[in-house]
Amino acid sequence: MPVNLILRSEALAAVGVGIAVWVVNDGSLWLLVPAFFLPDLSMIGYLGGPRTGALTYNAAHNWTVGVAVLGIGWWLGIPGVLLAGAILVAHVGLDRVLGYGLKLPTSFQDTHLGRIGRDAPARGA
């Protein structure tokens, strides 16, 4: 099985787990979609250039932060924090499924998974 397929299936599992944790812990179904896209506000950092943008984007789009927030919310019994972590894990998972990775300081299109966008090399090339 190709490594890329394994990584994407793991990310898809994270999407499912994050959404399941949201639903099981009484997260509003009406707020699920808006909350799901809140981490993308971190792209505002790109107004300060690619280095600042990569820093702010990566701070909000990594597994460590999502799992830590989820764990802290569970450990301390704070439902809002737990839900924030769950949605962050799901969001990062979907980004990885779609091929969006952590950003490099050179350009928004340069990620740890490879280049994205119109000038990205064809997959498998």
Backbone as XML, in Angstrom:
<?xml version="1.0"?>
<chain id="A" units="angstrom">
  <residue number="1" name="MET">
    <atom name="N" x="0.853" y="-1.179" z="0.000"/>
    <atom name="CA" x="0.000" y="0.000" z="0.000"/>
    <atom name="C" x="0.900" y="1.244" z="0.000"/>
  </residue>
  <residue number="2" name="PRO">
    <atom name="N" x="0.652" y="2.190" z="-0.901"/>
    <atom name="CA" x="1.482" y="3.398" z="-0.965"/>
    <atom name="C" x="1.393" y="4.225" z="0.319"/>
  </residue>
  <residue number="3" name="VAL">
    <atom name="N" x="2.524" y="4.790" z="0.710"/>
    <atom name="CA" x="2.597" y="5.578" z="1.939"/>
    <atom name="C" x="1.604" y="6.742" z="1.895"/>
  </residue>
  <residue number="4" name="ASN">
    <atom name="N" x="1.471" y="7.399" z="0.755"/>
    <atom name="CA" x="0.546" y="8.519" z="0.634"/>
    <atom name="C" x="-0.883" y="8.089" z="0.963"/>
  </residue>
  <residue number="5" name="LEU">
    <atom name="N" x="-1.270" y="6.909" z="0.519"/>
    <atom name="CA" x="-2.611" y="6.403" z="0.799"/>
    <atom name="C" x="-2.786" y="6.101" z="2.286"/>
  </residue>
  <residue number="6" name="ILE">
    <atom name="N" x="-1.755" y="5.574" z="2.905"/>
    <atom name="CA" x="-1.802" y="5.299" z="4.350"/>
    <atom name="C" x="-1.962" y="6.607" z="5.125"/>
  </residue>
  <residue number="7" name="LEU">
    <atom name="N" x="-1.157" y="7.614" z="4.759"/>
    <atom name="CA" x="-1.237" y="8.901" z="5.452"/>
    <atom name="C" x="-2.607" y="9.548" z="5.291"/>
  </residue>
  <residue number="8" name="ARG">
    <atom name="N" x="-3.153" y="9.471" z="4.098"/>
    <atom name="CA" x="-4.477" y="10.073" z="3.874"/>
    <atom name="C" x="-5.572" y="9.294" z="4.606"/>
  </residue>
  <residue number="9" name="SER">
    <atom name="N" x="-5.435" y="7.978" z="4.702"/>
    <atom name="CA" x="-6.449" y="7.205" z="5.432"/>
    <atom name="C" x="-6.370" y="7.496" z="6.929"/>
  </residue>
  <residue number="10" name="GLU">
    <atom name="N" x="-5.154" y="7.697" z="7.443"/>
    <atom name="CA" x="-5.014" y="8.092" z="8.852"/>
    <atom name="C" x="-5.665" y="9.452" z="9.091"/>
  </residue>
  <residue number="11" name="ALA">
    <atom name="N" x="-5.449" y="10.371" z="8.168"/>
    <atom name="CA" x="-6.031" y="11.709" z="8.299"/>
    <atom name="C" x="-7.553" y="11.643" z="8.227"/>
  </residue>
  <residue number="12" name="LEU">
    <atom name="N" x="-8.077" y="10.802" z="7.349"/>
    <atom name="CA" x="-9.524" y="10.644" z="7.246"/>
    <atom name="C" x="-10.092" y="10.076" z="8.548"/>
  </residue>
  <residue number="13" name="ALA">
    <atom name="N" x="-9.361" y="9.166" z="9.161"/>
    <atom name="CA" x="-9.786" y="8.631" z="10.460"/>
    <atom name="C" x="-9.840" y="9.745" z="11.503"/>
  </residue>
  <residue number="14" name="ALA">
    <atom name="N" x="-8.882" y="10.666" z="11.469"/>
    <atom name="CA" x="-8.871" y="11.785" z="12.410"/>
    <atom name="C" x="-10.081" y="12.692" z="12.190"/>
  </residue>
  <residue number="15" name="VAL">
    <atom name="N" x="-10.465" y="12.887" z="10.932"/>
    <atom name="CA" x="-11.668" y="13.677" z="10.640"/>
    <atom name="C" x="-12.869" y="13.020" z="11.317"/>
  </residue>
  <residue number="16" name="GLY">
    <atom name="N" x="-12.999" y="11.715" z="11.124"/>
    <atom name="CA" x="-14.122" y="10.987" z="11.722"/>
    <atom name="C" x="-14.118" y="11.035" z="13.236"/>
  </residue>
  <residue number="17" name="VAL">
    <atom name="N" x="-12.951" y="10.844" z="13.832"/>
    <atom name="CA" x="-12.856" y="10.875" z="15.299"/>
    <atom name="C" x="-13.175" y="12.271" z="15.827"/>
  </residue>
  <residue number="18" name="GLY">
    <atom name="N" x="-12.631" y="13.295" z="15.194"/>
    <atom name="CA" x="-12.894" y="14.662" z="15.639"/>
    <atom name="C" x="-14.372" y="15.005" z="15.588"/>
  </residue>
  <residue number="19" name="ILE">
    <atom name="N" x="-15.021" y="14.643" z="14.488"/>
    <atom name="CA" x="-16.458" y="14.923" z="14.359"/>
    <atom name="C" x="-17.255" y="14.087" z="15.358"/>
  </residue>
  <residue number="20" name="ALA">
    <atom name="N" x="-16.854" y="12.827" z="15.551"/>
    <atom name="CA" x="-17.553" y="11.972" z="16.515"/>
    <atom name="C" x="-17.434" y="12.542" z="17.936"/>
  </residue>
  <residue number="21" name="VAL">
    <atom name="N" x="-16.241" y="12.997" z="18.301"/>
    <atom name="CA" x="-16.057" y="13.586" z="19.628"/>
    <atom name="C" x="-16.923" y="14.834" z="19.766"/>
  </residue>
  <residue number="22" name="TRP">
    <atom name="N" x="-16.999" y="15.634" z="18.711"/>
    <atom name="CA" x="-17.852" y="16.838" z="18.706"/>
    <atom name="C" x="-19.311" y="16.456" z="18.973"/>
  </residue>
  <residue number="23" name="VAL">
    <atom name="N" x="-19.807" y="15.482" z="18.221"/>
    <atom name="CA" x="-21.225" y="15.095" z="18.312"/>
    <atom name="C" x="-21.529" y="14.436" z="19.661"/>
  </residue>
  <residue number="24" name="VAL">
    <atom name="N" x="-20.692" y="13.509" z="20.092"/>
    <atom name="CA" x="-20.919" y="12.784" z="21.342"/>
    <atom name="C" x="-20.890" y="13.724" z="22.546"/>
  </residue>
  <residue number="25" name="ASN">
    <atom name="N" x="-20.138" y="14.810" z="22.429"/>
    <atom name="CA" x="-20.035" y="15.761" z="23.536"/>
    <atom name="C" x="-20.946" y="16.968" z="23.355"/>
  </residue>
  <residue number="26" name="ASP">
    <atom name="N" x="-22.050" y="16.740" z="22.655"/>
    <atom name="CA" x="-23.113" y="17.732" z="22.501"/>
    <atom name="C" x="-22.695" y="18.997" z="21.764"/>
  </residue>
  <residue number="27" name="GLY">
    <atom name="N" x="-21.733" y="18.863" z="20.847"/>
    <atom name="CA" x="-21.413" y="19.993" z="19.989"/>
    <atom name="C" x="-22.598" y="20.259" z="19.066"/>
  </residue>
  <residue number="28" name="SER">
    <atom name="N" x="-22.924" y="21.513" z="18.882"/>
    <atom name="CA" x="-24.059" y="21.882" z="18.052"/>
    <atom name="C" x="-23.814" y="21.489" z="16.592"/>
  </residue>
  <residue number="29" name="LEU">
    <atom name="N" x="-24.779" y="20.795" z="16.017"/>
    <atom name="CA" x="-24.661" y="20.452" z="14.601"/>
    <atom name="C" x="-24.719" y="21.708" z="13.739"/>
  </residue>
  <residue number="30" name="TRP">
    <atom name="N" x="-25.410" y="22.745" z="14.212"/>
    <atom name="CA" x="-25.489" y="24.016" z="13.480"/>
    <atom name="C" x="-24.153" y="24.740" z="13.468"/>
  </residue>
  <residue number="31" name="LEU">
    <atom name="N" x="-23.349" y="24.529" z="14.509"/>
    <atom name="CA" x="-22.048" y="25.198" z="14.602"/>
    <atom name="C" x="-20.902" y="24.361" z="14.050"/>
  </residue>
  <residue number="32" name="LEU">
    <atom name="N" x="-21.173" y="23.115" z="13.710"/>
    <atom name="CA" x="-20.112" y="22.222" z="13.246"/>
    <atom name="C" x="-19.372" y="22.789" z="12.034"/>
  </residue>
  <residue number="33" name="VAL">
    <atom name="N" x="-20.083" y="23.184" z="11.005"/>
    <atom name="CA" x="-19.418" y="23.674" z="9.787"/>
    <atom name="C" x="-18.702" y="25.005" z="10.036"/>
  </residue>
  <residue number="34" name="PRO">
    <atom name="N" x="-19.356" y="26.008" z="10.650"/>
    <atom name="CA" x="-18.603" y="27.246" z="10.908"/>
    <atom name="C" x="-17.371" y="27.007" z="11.785"/>
  </residue>
  <residue number="35" name="ALA">
    <atom name="N" x="-17.512" y="26.193" z="12.814"/>
    <atom name="CA" x="-16.377" y="25.910" z="13.697"/>
    <atom name="C" x="-15.276" y="25.183" z="12.940"/>
  </residue>
  <residue number="36" name="PHE">
    <atom name="N" x="-15.680" y="24.327" z="12.023"/>
    <atom name="CA" x="-14.723" y="23.535" z="11.255"/>
    <atom name="C" x="-13.755" y="24.432" z="10.483"/>
  </residue>
  <residue number="37" name="PHE">
    <atom name="N" x="-14.216" y="25.590" z="10.041"/>
    <atom name="CA" x="-13.371" y="26.461" z="9.228"/>
    <atom name="C" x="-12.681" y="27.570" z="10.025"/>
  </residue>
  <residue number="38" name="LEU">
    <atom name="N" x="-12.947" y="27.666" z="11.321"/>
    <atom name="CA" x="-12.292" y="28.683" z="12.143"/>
    <atom name="C" x="-10.763" y="28.607" z="12.113"/>
  </residue>
  <residue number="39" name="PRO">
    <atom name="N" x="-10.149" y="27.427" z="12.128"/>
    <atom name="CA" x="-8.679" y="27.396" z="12.088"/>
    <atom name="C" x="-8.084" y="28.087" z="10.857"/>
  </residue>
  <residue number="40" name="ASP">
    <atom name="N" x="-8.865" y="28.206" z="9.791"/>
    <atom name="CA" x="-8.345" y="28.864" z="8.593"/>
    <atom name="C" x="-8.163" y="30.368" z="8.778"/>
  </residue>
  <residue number="41" name="LEU">
    <atom name="N" x="-8.719" y="30.924" z="9.855"/>
    <atom name="CA" x="-8.451" y="32.335" z="10.149"/>
    <atom name="C" x="-6.960" y="32.580" z="10.395"/>
  </residue>
  <residue number="42" name="SER">
    <atom name="N" x="-6.234" y="31.520" z="10.705"/>
    <atom name="CA" x="-4.794" y="31.657" z="10.925"/>
    <atom name="C" x="-4.061" y="32.102" z="9.657"/>
  </residue>
  <residue number="43" name="MET">
    <atom name="N" x="-4.712" y="31.998" z="8.506"/>
    <atom name="CA" x="-4.089" y="32.448" z="7.258"/>
    <atom name="C" x="-3.939" y="33.963" z="7.209"/>
  </residue>
  <residue number="44" name="ILE">
    <atom name="N" x="-4.590" y="34.666" z="8.119"/>
    <atom name="CA" x="-4.444" y="36.119" z="8.186"/>
    <atom name="C" x="-2.976" y="36.497" z="8.375"/>
  </residue>
  <residue number="45" name="GLY">
    <atom name="N" x="-2.217" y="35.609" z="8.991"/>
    <atom name="CA" x="-0.793" y="35.859" z="9.179"/>
    <atom name="C" x="-0.054" y="36.111" z="7.877"/>
  </residue>
  <residue number="46" name="TYR">
    <atom name="N" x="-0.597" y="35.624" z="6.771"/>
    <atom name="CA" x="0.064" y="35.848" z="5.479"/>
    <atom name="C" x="0.029" y="37.315" z="5.060"/>
  </residue>
  <residue number="47" name="LEU">
    <atom name="N" x="-0.774" y="38.122" z="5.720"/>
    <atom name="CA" x="-0.729" y="39.564" z="5.454"/>
    <atom name="C" x="0.625" y="40.138" z="5.865"/>
  </residue>
  <residue number="48" name="GLY">
    <atom name="N" x="1.302" y="39.454" z="6.773"/>
    <atom name="CA" x="2.630" y="39.866" z="7.220"/>
    <atom name="C" x="3.754" y="39.217" z="6.449"/>
  </residue>
  <residue number="49" name="GLY">
    <atom name="N" x="3.429" y="38.492" z="5.400"/>
    <atom name="CA" x="4.447" y="37.828" z="4.579"/>
    <atom name="C" x="4.449" y="36.329" z="4.794"/>
  </residue>
  <residue number="50" name="PRO">
    <atom name="N" x="5.184" y="35.617" z="3.941"/>
    <atom name="CA" x="5.164" y="34.157" z="3.996"/>
    <atom name="C" x="5.750" y="33.556" z="5.273"/>
  </residue>
  <residue number="51" name="ARG">
    <atom name="N" x="6.754" y="34.190" z="5.851"/>
    <atom name="CA" x="7.349" y="33.647" z="7.078"/>
    <atom name="C" x="6.364" y="33.743" z="8.243"/>
  </residue>
  <residue number="52" name="THR">
    <atom name="N" x="5.742" y="34.908" z="8.416"/>
    <atom name="CA" x="4.751" y="35.097" z="9.476"/>
    <atom name="C" x="3.524" y="34.244" z="9.206"/>
  </residue>
  <residue number="53" name="GLY">
    <atom name="N" x="3.106" y="34.185" z="7.961"/>
    <atom name="CA" x="1.953" y="33.369" z="7.595"/>
    <atom name="C" x="2.168" y="31.903" z="7.906"/>
  </residue>
  <residue number="54" name="ALA">
    <atom name="N" x="3.351" y="31.393" z="7.560"/>
    <atom name="CA" x="3.656" y="29.986" z="7.849"/>
    <atom name="C" x="3.620" y="29.728" z="9.349"/>
  </residue>
  <residue number="55" name="LEU">
    <atom name="N" x="4.136" y="30.674" z="10.119"/>
    <atom name="CA" x="4.147" y="30.522" z="11.575"/>
    <atom name="C" x="2.734" y="30.452" z="12.144"/>
  </residue>
  <residue number="56" name="THR">
    <atom name="N" x="1.873" y="31.391" z="11.739"/>
    <atom name="CA" x="0.508" y="31.408" z="12.281"/>
    <atom name="C" x="-0.310" y="30.228" z="11.756"/>
  </residue>
  <residue number="57" name="TYR">
    <atom name="N" x="-0.147" y="29.914" z="10.484"/>
    <atom name="CA" x="-0.879" y="28.778" z="9.895"/>
    <atom name="C" x="-0.481" y="27.480" z="10.598"/>
  </residue>
  <residue number="58" name="ASN">
    <atom name="N" x="0.813" y="27.251" z="10.726"/>
    <atom name="CA" x="1.293" y="26.006" z="11.328"/>
    <atom name="C" x="0.923" y="25.888" z="12.798"/>
  </residue>
  <residue number="59" name="ALA">
    <atom name="N" x="0.820" y="27.025" z="13.484"/>
    <atom name="CA" x="0.410" y="26.984" z="14.891"/>
    <atom name="C" x="-0.998" y="26.438" z="15.044"/>
  </residue>
  <residue number="60" name="ALA">
    <atom name="N" x="-1.833" y="26.674" z="14.048"/>
    <atom name="CA" x="-3.240" y="26.244" z="14.121"/>
    <atom name="C" x="-3.524" y="24.974" z="13.322"/>
  </residue>
  <residue number="61" name="HIS">
    <atom name="N" x="-2.555" y="24.481" z="12.583"/>
    <atom name="CA" x="-2.811" y="23.344" z="11.694"/>
    <atom name="C" x="-1.857" y="22.179" z="11.944"/>
  </residue>
  <residue number="62" name="ASN">
    <atom name="N" x="-1.697" y="21.830" z="13.198"/>
    <atom name="CA" x="-0.845" y="20.671" z="13.486"/>
    <atom name="C" x="-1.509" y="19.750" z="14.497"/>
  </residue>
  <residue number="63" name="TRP">
    <atom name="N" x="-1.128" y="18.504" z="14.439"/>
    <atom name="CA" x="-1.742" y="17.486" z="15.293"/>
    <atom name="C" x="-1.476" y="17.756" z="16.765"/>
  </residue>
  <residue number="64" name="THR">
    <atom name="N" x="-0.296" y="18.231" z="17.107"/>
    <atom name="CA" x="0.074" y="18.420" z="18.508"/>
    <atom name="C" x="-0.872" y="19.375" z="19.219"/>
  </residue>
  <residue number="65" name="VAL">
    <atom name="N" x="-1.137" y="20.507" z="18.611"/>
    <atom name="CA" x="-2.020" y="21.491" z="19.234"/>
    <atom name="C" x="-3.432" y="20.929" z="19.374"/>
  </residue>
  <residue number="66" name="GLY">
    <atom name="N" x="-3.948" y="20.322" z="18.305"/>
    <atom name="CA" x="-5.301" y="19.777" z="18.348"/>
    <atom name="C" x="-5.478" y="18.714" z="19.421"/>
  </residue>
  <residue number="67" name="VAL">
    <atom name="N" x="-4.549" y="17.775" z="19.460"/>
    <atom name="CA" x="-4.641" y="16.697" z="20.452"/>
    <atom name="C" x="-4.430" y="17.247" z="21.860"/>
  </residue>
  <residue number="68" name="ALA">
    <atom name="N" x="-3.519" y="18.211" z="22.020"/>
    <atom name="CA" x="-3.285" y="18.809" z="23.345"/>
    <atom name="C" x="-4.528" y="19.551" z="23.842"/>
  </residue>
  <residue number="69" name="VAL">
    <atom name="N" x="-5.144" y="20.335" z="22.968"/>
    <atom name="CA" x="-6.356" y="21.068" z="23.367"/>
    <atom name="C" x="-7.466" y="20.087" z="23.714"/>
  </residue>
  <residue number="70" name="LEU">
    <atom name="N" x="-7.638" y="19.074" z="22.887"/>
    <atom name="CA" x="-8.661" y="18.052" z="23.158"/>
    <atom name="C" x="-8.387" y="17.369" z="24.505"/>
  </residue>
  <residue number="71" name="GLY">
    <atom name="N" x="-7.141" y="16.986" z="24.734"/>
    <atom name="CA" x="-6.781" y="16.317" z="25.984"/>
    <atom name="C" x="-6.969" y="17.192" z="27.207"/>
  </residue>
  <residue number="72" name="ILE">
    <atom name="N" x="-6.601" y="18.454" z="27.097"/>
    <atom name="CA" x="-6.773" y="19.385" z="28.215"/>
    <atom name="C" x="-8.261" y="19.577" z="28.518"/>
  </residue>
  <residue number="73" name="GLY">
    <atom name="N" x="-9.056" y="19.716" z="27.455"/>
    <atom name="CA" x="-10.500" y="19.861" z="27.658"/>
    <atom name="C" x="-11.104" y="18.653" z="28.336"/>
  </residue>
  <residue number="74" name="TRP">
    <atom name="N" x="-10.662" y="17.460" z="27.931"/>
    <atom name="CA" x="-11.159" y="16.233" z="28.550"/>
    <atom name="C" x="-10.674" y="16.127" z="29.998"/>
  </residue>
  <residue number="75" name="TRP">
    <atom name="N" x="-9.375" y="16.349" z="30.218"/>
    <atom name="CA" x="-8.771" y="16.202" z="31.544"/>
    <atom name="C" x="-9.393" y="17.151" z="32.561"/>
  </residue>
  <residue number="76" name="LEU">
    <atom name="N" x="-9.612" y="18.396" z="32.126"/>
    <atom name="CA" x="-10.151" y="19.396" z="33.051"/>
    <atom name="C" x="-11.678" y="19.452" z="33.041"/>
  </residue>
  <residue number="77" name="GLY">
    <atom name="N" x="-12.278" y="18.675" z="32.152"/>
    <atom name="CA" x="-13.734" y="18.652" z="32.086"/>
    <atom name="C" x="-14.341" y="19.958" z="31.601"/>
  </residue>
  <residue number="78" name="ILE">
    <atom name="N" x="-13.670" y="20.581" z="30.629"/>
    <atom name="CA" x="-14.164" y="21.849" z="30.078"/>
    <atom name="C" x="-14.684" y="21.573" z="28.667"/>
  </residue>
  <residue number="79" name="PRO">
    <atom name="N" x="-16.015" y="21.461" z="28.528"/>
    <atom name="CA" x="-16.591" y="21.059" z="27.243"/>
    <atom name="C" x="-16.185" y="21.936" z="26.061"/>
  </residue>
  <residue number="80" name="GLY">
    <atom name="N" x="-16.122" y="23.247" z="26.235"/>
    <atom name="CA" x="-15.759" y="24.124" z="25.127"/>
    <atom name="C" x="-14.351" y="23.874" z="24.620"/>
  </residue>
  <residue number="81" name="VAL">
    <atom name="N" x="-13.432" y="23.605" z="25.535"/>
    <atom name="CA" x="-12.046" y="23.320" z="25.159"/>
    <atom name="C" x="-11.978" y="21.961" z="24.470"/>
  </residue>
  <residue number="82" name="LEU">
    <atom name="N" x="-12.682" y="20.990" z="25.008"/>
    <atom name="CA" x="-12.750" y="19.661" z="24.386"/>
    <atom name="C" x="-13.279" y="19.764" z="22.959"/>
  </residue>
  <residue number="83" name="LEU">
    <atom name="N" x="-14.348" y="20.519" z="22.756"/>
    <atom name="CA" x="-14.930" y="20.674" z="21.422"/>
    <atom name="C" x="-13.979" y="21.408" z="20.484"/>
  </residue>
  <residue number="84" name="ALA">
    <atom name="N" x="-13.267" y="22.403" z="21.001"/>
    <atom name="CA" x="-12.286" y="23.118" z="20.175"/>
    <atom name="C" x="-11.185" y="22.166" z="19.707"/>
  </residue>
  <residue number="85" name="GLY">
    <atom name="N" x="-10.724" y="21.309" z="20.599"/>
    <atom name="CA" x="-9.705" y="20.334" z="20.219"/>
    <atom name="C" x="-10.228" y="19.331" z="19.209"/>
  </residue>
  <residue number="86" name="ALA">
    <atom name="N" x="-11.459" y="18.885" z="19.408"/>
    <atom name="CA" x="-12.052" y="17.915" z="18.484"/>
    <atom name="C" x="-12.173" y="18.496" z="17.083"/>
  </residue>
  <residue number="87" name="ILE">
    <atom name="N" x="-12.627" y="19.728" z="16.996"/>
    <atom name="CA" x="-12.813" y="20.339" z="15.688"/>
    <atom name="C" x="-11.466" y="20.638" z="15.044"/>
  </residue>
  <residue number="88" name="LEU">
    <atom name="N" x="-10.472" y="20.972" z="15.853"/>
    <atom name="CA" x="-9.136" y="21.223" z="15.312"/>
    <atom name="C" x="-8.522" y="19.932" z="14.760"/>
  </residue>
  <residue number="89" name="VAL">
    <atom name="N" x="-8.678" y="18.836" z="15.470"/>
    <atom name="CA" x="-8.194" y="17.547" z="14.967"/>
    <atom name="C" x="-8.889" y="17.196" z="13.651"/>
  </residue>
  <residue number="90" name="ALA">
    <atom name="N" x="-10.208" y="17.380" z="13.597"/>
    <atom name="CA" x="-10.951" y="17.085" z="12.367"/>
    <atom name="C" x="-10.506" y="17.995" z="11.226"/>
  </residue>
  <residue number="91" name="HIS">
    <atom name="N" x="-10.300" y="19.270" z="11.506"/>
    <atom name="CA" x="-9.895" y="20.219" z="10.474"/>
    <atom name="C" x="-8.522" y="19.857" z="9.900"/>
  </residue>
  <residue number="92" name="VAL">
    <atom name="N" x="-7.570" y="19.601" z="10.786"/>
    <atom name="CA" x="-6.225" y="19.233" z="10.335"/>
    <atom name="C" x="-6.297" y="17.934" z="9.525"/>
  </residue>
  <residue number="93" name="GLY">
    <atom name="N" x="-7.127" y="16.997" z="9.980"/>
    <atom name="CA" x="-7.293" y="15.746" z="9.238"/>
    <atom name="C" x="-7.780" y="15.985" z="7.822"/>
  </residue>
  <residue number="94" name="LEU">
    <atom name="N" x="-8.804" y="16.835" z="7.663"/>
    <atom name="CA" x="-9.320" y="17.094" z="6.320"/>
    <atom name="C" x="-8.273" y="17.794" z="5.462"/>
  </residue>
  <residue number="95" name="ASP">
    <atom name="N" x="-7.547" y="18.727" z="6.047"/>
    <atom name="CA" x="-6.477" y="19.378" z="5.287"/>
    <atom name="C" x="-5.476" y="18.348" z="4.767"/>
  </residue>
  <residue number="96" name="ARG">
    <atom name="N" x="-5.088" y="17.407" z="5.612"/>
    <atom name="CA" x="-4.125" y="16.384" z="5.188"/>
    <atom name="C" x="-4.725" y="15.458" z="4.124"/>
  </residue>
  <residue number="97" name="VAL">
    <atom name="N" x="-6.005" y="15.111" z="4.261"/>
    <atom name="CA" x="-6.671" y="14.283" z="3.246"/>
    <atom name="C" x="-6.615" y="14.989" z="1.893"/>
  </residue>
  <residue number="98" name="LEU">
    <atom name="N" x="-6.815" y="16.300" z="1.894"/>
    <atom name="CA" x="-6.829" y="17.078" z="0.657"/>
    <atom name="C" x="-5.427" y="17.415" z="0.149"/>
  </residue>
  <residue number="99" name="GLY">
    <atom name="N" x="-4.405" y="17.040" z="0.914"/>
    <atom name="CA" x="-3.031" y="17.270" z="0.480"/>
    <atom name="C" x="-2.413" y="18.564" z="0.963"/>
  </residue>
  <residue number="100" name="TYR">
    <atom name="N" x="-3.106" y="19.280" z="1.862"/>
    <atom name="CA" x="-2.551" y="20.512" z="2.409"/>
    <atom name="C" x="-1.722" y="20.180" z="3.631"/>
  </residue>
  <residue number="101" name="GLY">
    <atom name="N" x="-0.484" y="20.578" z="3.604"/>
    <atom name="CA" x="0.396" y="20.282" z="4.721"/>
    <atom name="C" x="0.808" y="21.530" z="5.464"/>
  </residue>
  <residue number="102" name="LEU">
    <atom name="N" x="1.698" y="21.347" z="6.406"/>
    <atom name="CA" x="2.279" y="22.472" z="7.132"/>
    <atom name="C" x="3.045" y="23.332" z="6.134"/>
  </residue>
  <residue number="103" name="LYS">
    <atom name="N" x="2.973" y="24.626" z="6.320"/>
    <atom name="CA" x="3.554" y="25.556" z="5.350"/>
    <atom name="C" x="5.034" y="25.805" z="5.625"/>
  </residue>
  <residue number="104" name="LEU">
    <atom name="N" x="5.786" y="25.927" z="4.549"/>
    <atom name="CA" x="7.185" y="26.317" z="4.639"/>
    <atom name="C" x="7.247" y="27.841" z="4.529"/>
  </residue>
  <residue number="105" name="PRO">
    <atom name="N" x="8.293" y="28.471" z="5.079"/>
    <atom name="CA" x="8.337" y="29.932" z="5.092"/>
    <atom name="C" x="8.586" y="30.572" z="3.723"/>
  </residue>
  <residue number="106" name="THR">
    <atom name="N" x="8.760" y="29.782" z="2.695"/>
    <atom name="CA" x="9.043" y="30.322" z="1.369"/>
    <atom name="C" x="7.801" y="30.809" z="0.643"/>
  </residue>
  <residue number="107" name="SER">
    <atom name="N" x="6.685" y="30.070" z="0.794"/>
    <atom name="CA" x="5.466" y="30.401" z="0.059"/>
    <atom name="C" x="4.311" y="29.587" z="0.626"/>
  </residue>
  <residue number="108" name="PHE">
    <atom name="N" x="3.086" y="30.122" z="0.505"/>
    <atom name="CA" x="1.901" y="29.386" z="0.943"/>
    <atom name="C" x="1.796" y="28.049" z="0.214"/>
  </residue>
  <residue number="109" name="GLN">
    <atom name="N" x="2.257" y="27.998" z="-1.022"/>
    <atom name="CA" x="2.141" y="26.782" z="-1.830"/>
    <atom name="C" x="3.157" y="25.707" z="-1.439"/>
  </residue>
  <residue number="110" name="ASP">
    <atom name="N" x="4.195" y="26.071" z="-0.698"/>
    <atom name="CA" x="5.224" y="25.107" z="-0.303"/>
    <atom name="C" x="4.858" y="24.484" z="1.038"/>
  </residue>
  <residue number="111" name="THR">
    <atom name="N" x="4.583" y="23.170" z="1.030"/>
    <atom name="CA" x="4.178" y="22.474" z="2.256"/>
    <atom name="C" x="5.068" y="21.266" z="2.500"/>
  </residue>
  <residue number="112" name="HIS">
    <atom name="N" x="4.964" y="20.710" z="3.690"/>
    <atom name="CA" x="5.749" y="19.523" z="4.012"/>
    <atom name="C" x="5.295" y="18.311" z="3.193"/>
  </residue>
  <residue number="113" name="LEU">
    <atom name="N" x="4.143" y="18.391" z="2.569"/>
    <atom name="CA" x="3.651" y="17.304" z="1.715"/>
    <atom name="C" x="3.972" y="17.540" z="0.245"/>
  </residue>
  <residue number="114" name="GLY">
    <atom name="N" x="4.611" y="18.662" z="-0.048"/>
    <atom name="CA" x="4.931" y="19.011" z="-1.425"/>
    <atom name="C" x="4.259" y="20.312" z="-1.820"/>
  </residue>
  <residue number="115" name="ARG">
    <atom name="N" x="4.491" y="20.718" z="-3.033"/>
    <atom name="CA" x="3.938" y="21.987" z="-3.533"/>
    <atom name="C" x="2.476" y="21.795" z="-3.917"/>
  </residue>
  <residue number="116" name="ILE">
    <atom name="N" x="1.649" y="22.799" z="-3.611"/>
    <atom name="CA" x="0.235" y="22.773" z="-3.975"/>
    <atom name="C" x="-0.048" y="23.925" z="-4.926"/>
  </residue>
  <residue number="117" name="GLY">
    <atom name="N" x="-1.151" y="23.857" z="-5.616"/>
    <atom name="CA" x="-1.555" y="24.937" z="-6.499"/>
    <atom name="C" x="-1.336" y="24.599" z="-7.959"/>
  </residue>
  <residue number="118" name="ARG">
    <atom name="N" x="-1.522" y="25.594" z="-8.803"/>
    <atom name="CA" x="-1.462" y="25.399" z="-10.254"/>
    <atom name="C" x="-0.102" y="24.952" z="-10.749"/>
  </residue>
  <residue number="119" name="ASP">
    <atom name="N" x="0.957" y="25.470" z="-10.129"/>
    <atom name="CA" x="2.305" y="25.112" z="-10.597"/>
    <atom name="C" x="2.907" y="23.931" z="-9.837"/>
  </residue>
  <residue number="120" name="ALA">
    <atom name="N" x="2.053" y="23.195" z="-9.133"/>
    <atom name="CA" x="2.511" y="22.008" z="-8.423"/>
    <atom name="C" x="2.834" y="20.910" z="-9.418"/>
  </residue>
  <residue number="121" name="PRO">
    <atom name="N" x="3.848" y="20.106" z="-9.141"/>
    <atom name="CA" x="4.135" y="18.988" z="-10.041"/>
    <atom name="C" x="2.977" y="17.985" z="-10.001"/>
  </residue>
  <residue number="122" name="ALA">
    <atom name="N" x="2.763" y="17.318" z="-11.123"/>
    <atom name="CA" x="1.705" y="16.311" z="-11.182"/>
    <atom name="C" x="2.015" y="15.204" z="-10.182"/>
  </residue>
  <residue number="123" name="ARG">
    <atom name="N" x="0.976" y="14.699" z="-9.529"/>
    <atom name="CA" x="1.162" y="13.599" z="-8.558"/>
    <atom name="C" x="1.744" y="12.394" z="-9.295"/>
  </residue>
  <residue number="124" name="GLY">
    <atom name="N" x="2.750" y="11.815" z="-8.661"/>
    <atom name="CA" x="3.379" y="10.632" z="-9.233"/>
    <atom name="C" x="4.470" y="10.984" z="-10.219"/>
  </residue>
  <residue number="125" name="ALA">
    <atom name="N" x="4.691" y="12.294" z="-10.477"/>
    <atom name="CA" x="5.726" y="12.694" z="-11.441"/>
    <atom name="C" x="7.072" y="12.816" z="-10.760"/>
  </residue>
</chain>
